[in-house]
Coordinates of C-alpha atoms in Angstrom, one line a residue:
M1044 CA 17.6 17.5 48.4
S1045 CA 20.6 15.7 47.3
R1046 CA 21.6 16.1 43.5
L1047 CA 20.5 11.9 43.5
E1048 CA 18.0 12.3 45.4
G1049 CA 16.0 14.9 42.9
S1050 CA 17.5 13.2 39.8
I1051 CA 15.3 10.0 41.0
G1052 CA 12.6 11.3 42.5
F1053 CA 13.6 10.1 46.4
S1054 CA 11.6 11.3 49.1
R1055 CA 13.7 11.1 52.4
R1056 CA 10.5 11.1 54.3
R1057 CA 9.9 7.7 53.8
Y1058 CA 13.5 6.6 52.4
G1059 CA 16.4 8.0 54.9
P1060 CA 19.6 7.0 54.1
R1061 CA 19.8 5.5 57.7
S1062 CA 17.5 3.2 56.5
R1063 CA 18.8 2.7 53.5
A1064 CA 22.2 1.3 55.1
R1065 CA 20.7 -0.7 57.8
D1066 CA 18.8 -2.3 55.5
F1067 CA 21.8 -3.1 53.8
F1068 CA 24.1 -4.6 56.1
E1069 CA 21.3 -6.4 57.5
G1070 CA 18.8 -7.8 54.9
A1071 CA 21.5 -8.6 52.6
N1072 CA 22.4 -11.5 54.1
E1073 CA 18.8 -13.4 54.3
S1074 CA 18.9 -15.8 51.3
S1075 CA 16.5 -16.2 48.2
S1076 CA 14.3 -18.6 47.6
N1077 CA 14.4 -18.4 43.7
E1078 CA 16.2 -21.6 41.9
D1079 CA 18.1 -19.6 39.1
V1080 CA 20.4 -18.1 40.9
V1081 CA 22.1 -18.6 44.1
G1082 CA 20.9 -14.8 45.6
S1083 CA 17.8 -13.1 43.3
S1084 CA 15.6 -10.4 44.1
D1085 CA 13.5 -11.7 41.0
S1086 CA 10.5 -12.8 42.9
V1087 CA 11.2 -10.8 46.3
E1088 CA 9.3 -7.9 46.1
S1089 CA 11.7 -4.7 47.8
Q1090 CA 11.1 -3.3 52.0
D1091 CA 10.9 0.2 53.0
A1092 CA 11.9 0.5 56.4
D1093 CA 13.6 2.9 59.1
Y1094 CA 15.3 2.7 61.3
S1095 CA 16.9 6.4 61.4
S1096 CA 17.2 5.8 65.3
F1097 CA 19.5 3.0 65.2
V1098 CA 22.1 4.0 62.8
P1099 CA 24.2 7.4 61.7
S1100 CA 23.4 9.0 59.0
L1101 CA 25.1 9.2 55.9
S1102 CA 24.9 10.6 52.8
D1103 CA 23.8 9.5 49.4
E1104 CA 27.0 10.2 47.3
L1105 CA 28.5 8.3 50.6
I1106 CA 26.6 5.3 50.3
C1107 CA 27.1 5.3 46.7
Q1108 CA 31.3 5.5 47.0
I1109 CA 30.7 2.7 49.5
W1110 CA 28.2 0.5 47.6
A1111 CA 30.3 1.1 44.6
R1112 CA 33.3 -1.1 45.8
F1113 CA 30.8 -3.8 46.5
P1114 CA 31.4 -7.1 44.4
S1115 CA 28.7 -6.6 41.6
S1116 CA 27.7 -9.9 42.2
E1117 CA 26.5 -8.7 44.8
Y1118 CA 23.7 -6.0 43.4
W1119 CA 21.0 -7.9 43.2
K1120 CA 20.4 -7.8 46.9
L1121 CA 20.1 -3.7 46.0
G1122 CA 16.9 -4.7 44.8
L1123 CA 15.8 -6.0 48.2
L1124 CA 16.2 -3.0 50.0
N1125 CA 13.5 -0.4 48.8
R1126 CA 12.8 1.2 45.8
W1127 CA 15.5 4.0 46.0
S1128 CA 17.3 1.6 45.9
L1129 CA 16.5 -0.4 43.1
D1130 CA 15.7 2.5 41.5
L1131 CA 20.1 3.8 42.0
L1132 CA 20.5 0.3 41.0
K1133 CA 18.9 0.5 37.3
G1134 CA 20.3 4.3 36.5
G1135 CA 23.4 2.6 36.4
E1136 CA 25.2 5.0 38.5
L1137 CA 26.8 2.4 40.4
Y1138 CA 28.6 1.8 37.5
R1139 CA 29.9 4.8 36.5
I1140 CA 31.5 5.4 40.0
R1141 CA 33.4 2.3 39.5
R1142 CA 34.8 3.2 36.0
D1143 CA 35.5 6.4 38.0
I1144 CA 37.1 5.3 40.9
G1145 CA 39.2 2.3 38.6
V1146 CA 36.9 -0.9 40.6
K1147 CA 37.1 -3.5 38.0
E1148 CA 35.4 -7.4 38.1
P1149 CA 35.4 -9.7 35.7
S1150 CA 32.4 -11.8 35.3
V1151 CA 31.8 -14.6 33.1
F1152 CA 28.6 -15.0 30.0
M1153 CA 28.5 -18.1 29.1
L1154 CA 26.0 -20.5 26.7
A1155 CA 26.3 -24.5 27.6
S1156 CA 25.1 -26.9 24.7
G1157 CA 21.9 -27.8 25.6
E1158 CA 20.8 -25.1 28.0
A1159 CA 18.3 -22.5 27.5
H1160 CA 19.5 -19.6 29.2
W1161 CA 22.8 -17.9 29.5
W1162 CA 24.3 -17.9 32.7
V1163 CA 26.3 -15.0 34.4
C1164 CA 28.5 -16.1 37.1
D1165 CA 31.4 -14.9 39.5
R1166 CA 34.8 -15.4 38.7
Q1167 CA 34.9 -18.2 41.6
F1168 CA 32.1 -19.1 39.8
R1169 CA 30.5 -19.7 43.3
Y1170 CA 27.1 -17.1 42.3
W1171 CA 25.4 -18.5 39.2
R1172 CA 22.3 -16.7 37.9
K1173 CA 20.1 -17.2 34.8
L1174 CA 20.0 -14.3 32.4
P1175 CA 16.4 -13.5 30.7
I1176 CA 15.3 -15.7 28.3
L1177 CA 16.5 -13.9 25.2
P1178 CA 13.6 -13.4 22.9
S1179 CA 14.8 -14.7 19.9
D1180 CA 13.3 -16.5 16.9
P1181 CA 14.1 -20.2 16.9
C1182 CA 16.2 -20.1 13.9
F1183 CA 18.9 -18.1 16.8
A1184 CA 18.1 -20.1 19.4
A1185 CA 19.7 -23.0 17.4
G1186 CA 22.1 -21.3 15.3
D1187 CA 25.9 -20.5 15.7
K1188 CA 26.4 -17.4 17.3
E1189 CA 29.5 -15.2 18.7
S1190 CA 29.3 -12.9 21.9
L1191 CA 31.4 -10.3 23.0
C1192 CA 31.4 -7.5 25.2
A1193 CA 31.8 -3.8 26.5
G1194 CA 31.5 -2.2 29.4
T1195 CA 28.3 -2.9 30.8
H1196 CA 26.6 -5.1 27.0
L1197 CA 26.6 -8.8 26.2
L1198 CA 26.5 -8.7 21.9
V1199 CA 25.7 -11.7 20.7
S1200 CA 25.8 -11.8 16.8
G1201 CA 24.0 -14.4 14.4
N1202 CA 21.0 -15.0 12.0
Q1203 CA 17.3 -14.8 13.1
I1204 CA 15.0 -15.4 10.0
E1205 CA 14.9 -12.1 8.4
G1206 CA 18.8 -11.9 8.2
V1207 CA 21.9 -11.0 11.1
V1208 CA 21.0 -9.7 14.3
I1209 CA 22.6 -8.6 17.5
W1210 CA 21.1 -9.1 20.8
K1211 CA 22.3 -7.2 23.6
Y1212 CA 22.5 -7.8 27.1
D1213 CA 22.1 -5.1 29.0
L1214 CA 23.5 -6.0 32.8
V1215 CA 22.8 -2.7 34.1
L1216 CA 19.2 -2.8 33.5
D1217 CA 19.1 -6.9 33.8
R1218 CA 17.3 -7.4 30.1
W1219 CA 17.5 -8.0 26.4
E1220 CA 16.9 -6.1 23.6
I1221 CA 18.0 -5.8 19.9
G1222 CA 21.2 -4.2 18.8
P1223 CA 23.2 -1.5 16.5
P1224 CA 24.1 -3.8 13.1
M1225 CA 27.7 -4.5 12.6
I1226 CA 28.7 -1.6 9.3
S1227 CA 29.4 -5.3 8.0
P1228 CA 27.7 -7.9 9.5
R1229 CA 29.9 -10.9 8.7
C1230 CA 30.5 -14.3 11.4
L1231 CA 33.5 -16.2 11.7
F1232 CA 35.7 -13.4 12.7
A1233 CA 38.0 -12.0 15.8
S1234 CA 37.2 -10.0 18.3
A1235 CA 38.2 -8.0 21.4
N1236 CA 36.9 -5.8 24.2
C1237 CA 38.9 -3.4 25.9
G1238 CA 36.6 -1.1 28.5
D1239 CA 34.0 0.6 27.1
F1240 CA 34.9 -0.6 23.3
A1241 CA 34.8 -3.6 21.1
F1242 CA 36.7 -4.6 18.4
V1243 CA 35.8 -6.6 15.7
A1244 CA 38.2 -7.4 12.2
G1245 CA 37.6 -9.7 9.5
G1246 CA 35.1 -12.9 9.1
I1247 CA 32.6 -13.8 6.5
G1248 CA 30.9 -11.3 5.2
M1249 CA 26.4 -12.0 5.0
G1250 CA 26.2 -10.6 2.1
T1251 CA 24.5 -12.7 -0.8
K1252 CA 28.5 -12.7 -1.8
R1253 CA 29.7 -14.4 1.5
E1254 CA 33.4 -12.7 0.8
V1255 CA 36.3 -13.2 2.8
L1256 CA 36.3 -9.8 5.4
N1257 CA 39.4 -7.8 5.9
S1258 CA 37.8 -4.6 7.5
A1259 CA 37.3 -4.3 10.9
E1260 CA 34.9 -1.9 13.2
L1261 CA 34.5 -0.5 16.9
Y1262 CA 32.2 -1.0 18.9
N1263 CA 31.2 1.7 21.5
R1264 CA 29.3 1.2 24.6
E1265 CA 28.4 4.5 25.4
S1266 CA 26.7 5.7 22.1
Q1267 CA 26.4 2.2 21.6
T1268 CA 27.5 2.9 17.5
W1269 CA 29.5 1.3 15.3
D1270 CA 32.7 3.0 13.7
E1271 CA 34.2 2.2 10.6
L1272 CA 37.9 1.3 11.4
P1273 CA 41.1 0.5 8.3
N1274 CA 41.1 -2.3 6.9
M1275 CA 43.9 -4.8 7.5
N1276 CA 45.9 -5.2 5.1
K1277 CA 44.8 -9.7 4.8
Q1278 CA 41.4 -11.0 4.7
R1279 CA 40.6 -13.2 7.3
K1280 CA 38.6 -16.3 8.4
L1281 CA 38.4 -18.0 11.2
C1282 CA 40.8 -16.2 13.0
A1283 CA 41.4 -14.9 16.8
G1284 CA 41.5 -11.6 17.9
C1285 CA 43.0 -10.2 22.0
Y1286 CA 43.4 -6.8 23.1
M1287 CA 48.0 -6.6 23.9
D1288 CA 50.1 -3.7 24.8
R1289 CA 46.9 -0.9 24.0
K1290 CA 46.9 -2.4 20.5
F1291 CA 44.0 -4.8 19.0
Y1292 CA 45.5 -8.0 17.5
V1293 CA 43.9 -10.3 15.0
I1294 CA 46.4 -13.7 14.3
G1295 CA 45.5 -16.5 11.8
G1296 CA 42.4 -17.7 10.3
Q1297 CA 42.1 -18.2 6.3
D1298 CA 42.1 -16.2 3.6
G1299 CA 39.7 -16.1 0.6
E1300 CA 41.0 -18.7 -1.0
G1301 CA 41.1 -20.7 2.2
N1302 CA 44.3 -21.1 2.7
N1303 CA 45.8 -20.9 6.4
L1304 CA 47.4 -17.6 7.3
T1305 CA 50.7 -18.0 10.0
C1306 CA 50.4 -14.0 9.5
G1307 CA 49.2 -11.7 13.0
E1308 CA 48.6 -7.6 12.4
F1309 CA 47.7 -5.4 14.6
F1310 CA 45.6 -1.9 15.0
D1311 CA 47.7 0.8 16.1
A1312 CA 45.2 3.3 17.4
D1313 CA 47.6 5.9 18.0
R1314 CA 48.5 5.5 14.2
N1315 CA 45.6 4.5 12.8
E1316 CA 47.2 1.8 11.2
W1317 CA 47.4 -2.3 11.0
K1318 CA 51.4 -3.7 11.4
L1319 CA 51.5 -7.0 9.8
I1320 CA 53.4 -9.9 12.1
P1321 CA 54.9 -12.5 9.4
D1322 CA 54.9 -16.0 11.1
M1323 CA 53.2 -15.1 14.0
L1324 CA 52.1 -19.3 14.0
K1325 CA 54.6 -20.7 11.1
K1326 CA 57.0 -21.1 13.1
D1327 CA 55.9 -23.4 16.9
V1328 CA 52.3 -24.2 16.5
P1329 CA 51.5 -27.1 14.2
I1330 CA 47.4 -25.8 12.0
A1331 CA 45.6 -28.6 11.6
T1332 CA 42.2 -28.4 9.6
S1333 CA 38.8 -28.4 10.3
R1334 CA 39.6 -26.5 13.5
S1335 CA 38.5 -23.9 15.6
P1336 CA 39.7 -20.1 15.2
P1337 CA 42.7 -19.8 18.1
L1338 CA 42.0 -20.0 21.3
L1339 CA 44.3 -16.6 22.7
A1340 CA 43.7 -14.9 26.0
V1341 CA 45.9 -12.2 27.3
V1342 CA 47.1 -11.8 31.1
D1343 CA 49.2 -9.1 32.0
N1344 CA 50.1 -7.9 28.9
E1345 CA 51.6 -11.6 28.2
L1346 CA 49.4 -13.5 25.2
Y1347 CA 48.6 -17.2 26.1
F1348 CA 47.6 -19.8 23.1
L1349 CA 45.6 -22.9 23.8
E1350 CA 47.0 -25.6 20.5
A1351 CA 43.8 -27.8 20.1
S1352 CA 45.3 -30.7 18.6
S1353 CA 48.1 -31.1 21.3
N1354 CA 46.2 -29.4 25.1
Q1355 CA 49.5 -27.5 24.7
L1356 CA 49.6 -24.5 26.6
K1357 CA 52.0 -22.1 25.1
V1358 CA 52.9 -18.1 26.3
Y1359 CA 54.6 -15.8 23.3
L1360 CA 57.8 -14.5 23.0
K1361 CA 57.5 -11.1 21.5
K1362 CA 61.4 -10.6 20.9
S1363 CA 61.9 -13.6 19.0
N1364 CA 58.6 -13.9 18.1
S1365 CA 57.9 -17.5 19.0
W1366 CA 55.8 -19.8 21.5
K1367 CA 57.3 -21.8 24.9
E1368 CA 55.8 -24.3 25.8
L1369 CA 54.0 -24.7 29.1
G1370 CA 52.5 -27.7 29.5
K1371 CA 49.2 -29.2 29.0
V1372 CA 45.7 -27.8 30.1
P1373 CA 43.5 -29.9 32.1
V1374 CA 40.6 -30.5 29.6
R1375 CA 41.0 -32.2 25.9
A1376 CA 41.1 -29.5 23.0
D1377 CA 41.6 -32.2 20.5
H1378 CA 38.1 -34.0 21.3
S1379 CA 36.7 -31.4 19.2
R1380 CA 39.4 -29.7 17.2
G1381 CA 39.0 -26.1 19.4
W1382 CA 35.3 -25.9 19.1
G1383 CA 33.4 -26.1 22.2
I1384 CA 35.9 -24.8 24.6
A1385 CA 36.2 -22.2 26.3
F1386 CA 39.9 -20.5 27.1
K1387 CA 39.8 -16.6 28.7
S1388 CA 41.8 -14.3 30.5
L1389 CA 39.6 -14.1 34.3
G1390 CA 41.2 -10.7 36.0
D1391 CA 45.2 -12.1 37.0
E1392 CA 44.4 -15.6 35.0
L1393 CA 43.8 -18.4 32.7
L1394 CA 40.5 -19.6 32.6
V1395 CA 39.9 -22.4 30.9
I1396 CA 36.5 -24.7 30.7
G1397 CA 35.8 -28.0 29.0
G1398 CA 35.0 -31.3 29.2
G1399 CA 35.8 -34.8 28.5
P1400 CA 39.0 -36.9 29.3
C1401 CA 41.2 -34.8 31.5
Y1402 CA 45.0 -34.2 31.8
S1403 CA 46.3 -35.0 35.6
S1404 CA 49.6 -32.7 37.1
S1405 CA 51.8 -36.2 35.4
S1406 CA 49.8 -35.9 32.2
S1407 CA 48.7 -39.0 32.1
A1408 CA 44.4 -39.4 31.6
S1409 CA 41.7 -39.4 33.5
T1410 CA 38.3 -40.2 32.6
G1411 CA 35.7 -37.3 33.5
H1412 CA 32.6 -36.2 32.6
G1413 CA 30.3 -33.2 32.2
M1414 CA 31.4 -29.6 32.9
K1415 CA 35.1 -28.7 34.5
I1416 CA 36.5 -25.3 35.2
Y1417 CA 40.1 -24.3 35.8
T1418 CA 41.8 -21.7 36.7
C1419 CA 46.1 -20.7 37.1
S1420 CA 48.1 -17.7 38.2
P1421 CA 49.6 -18.0 35.2
D1422 CA 54.2 -17.3 34.8
P1423 CA 55.5 -17.0 31.7
N1424 CA 59.0 -17.7 33.0
A1425 CA 57.1 -21.2 34.3
E1426 CA 57.9 -25.0 33.2
S1427 CA 54.1 -25.5 33.9
L1428 CA 51.8 -24.2 34.7
Q1429 CA 49.4 -25.6 38.9
W1430 CA 45.5 -25.4 37.6
R1431 CA 42.6 -25.0 40.3
I1432 CA 39.7 -27.9 39.6
L1433 CA 36.3 -24.7 40.4
D1434 CA 33.4 -26.9 42.1
I1435 CA 30.9 -25.9 40.1
G1436 CA 28.2 -28.7 42.9
S1437 CA 24.9 -29.3 40.0
K1438 CA 25.6 -26.4 37.9
P1439 CA 25.6 -27.3 34.2
T1440 CA 26.4 -30.3 33.0
S1441 CA 27.1 -30.0 29.5
H1442 CA 31.0 -29.7 28.8
F1443 CA 30.7 -28.6 25.8
V1444 CA 30.7 -24.5 26.1
L1445 CA 28.8 -22.7 22.7
N1446 CA 29.4 -19.2 23.9
C1447 CA 31.5 -17.5 26.8
A1448 CA 32.4 -13.8 27.3
V1449 CA 34.1 -12.7 29.8
M1450 CA 32.5 -8.6 30.9
V1451 CA 34.6 -6.6 32.6
A1452 CA 33.0 -4.0 34.8

């Protein structure tokens, strides 16, 4: 009996390796009628068949190595094969192998206005699946929330009747549960993720004083704990974060007196300290009132900024501490001063989700309604970028994105 067989109580007599291989490559192409997903195992029972006389034998380890290289958006099909496959998926072994061999695949988690469910989509937005209902109280459901990812965890922070809470969605187990609270609960904070870790910094403390914070924390998916980091140089709320050049950056925001901050700063984990970047926004980026936190995304260690008041996309020039314009994005971020727009990195692409009248390649306004999703492969040296609109059919139509987070697993 192999190590995998022993760890999950696998019986080779009933679930031979030949059965698993044959079931997957034939049964995985069968469609599901579940209306909540383009492909789902929610209402389909696993099948235990024996094709041992037809398919050459494969070891458990080899099967796991093969499946680990499949797109994770296809993993729901494993639940259709047999209980061994389902137990393997729920045990997280495939994701551990993916981390070990360096397989990374972005998935987009999104909650749009008027939707009761969160959606998870593959990077092409061809596969959409509703997550289980988040079992919070009405206060949390109706209030503002902030989201971030760490490994296979989606963390959603907000207020319930009894106070601040973090709900954690576990991709491996496909379920929501209460997650560990931050050391200093906060809202309107900056965040960024790196592999199994997520950073948060600044924001407004959720205690009685509601002070603007300069504290920072690190979430560890493996231990499911928060660790305290050194304090930033500045108190910041309505700031934004990103991970670039192996450092956690926090940019913009407002201080405790409500003054707009033009500086940025980054946390150097090797030196365990923060370094200030003066005038990171002042030279090229107008700062509007009542606007969202800066809309940032990093692709190939290049920082891109969607300036909401002009719908202009800019790339950060590190050597000169300045910004270069790359043209307008194809959605109207200025309609709600940057709120309701998702601007994210999606592997080697930029992703923007929004709605309303949009700009064509000739920069003239054209009419559009409902949610629109665009991607592009950015080039810092280009004069403008070519955006590609994705066909989402009859999926959620609200153009206002309440929360969006990208998970890489």
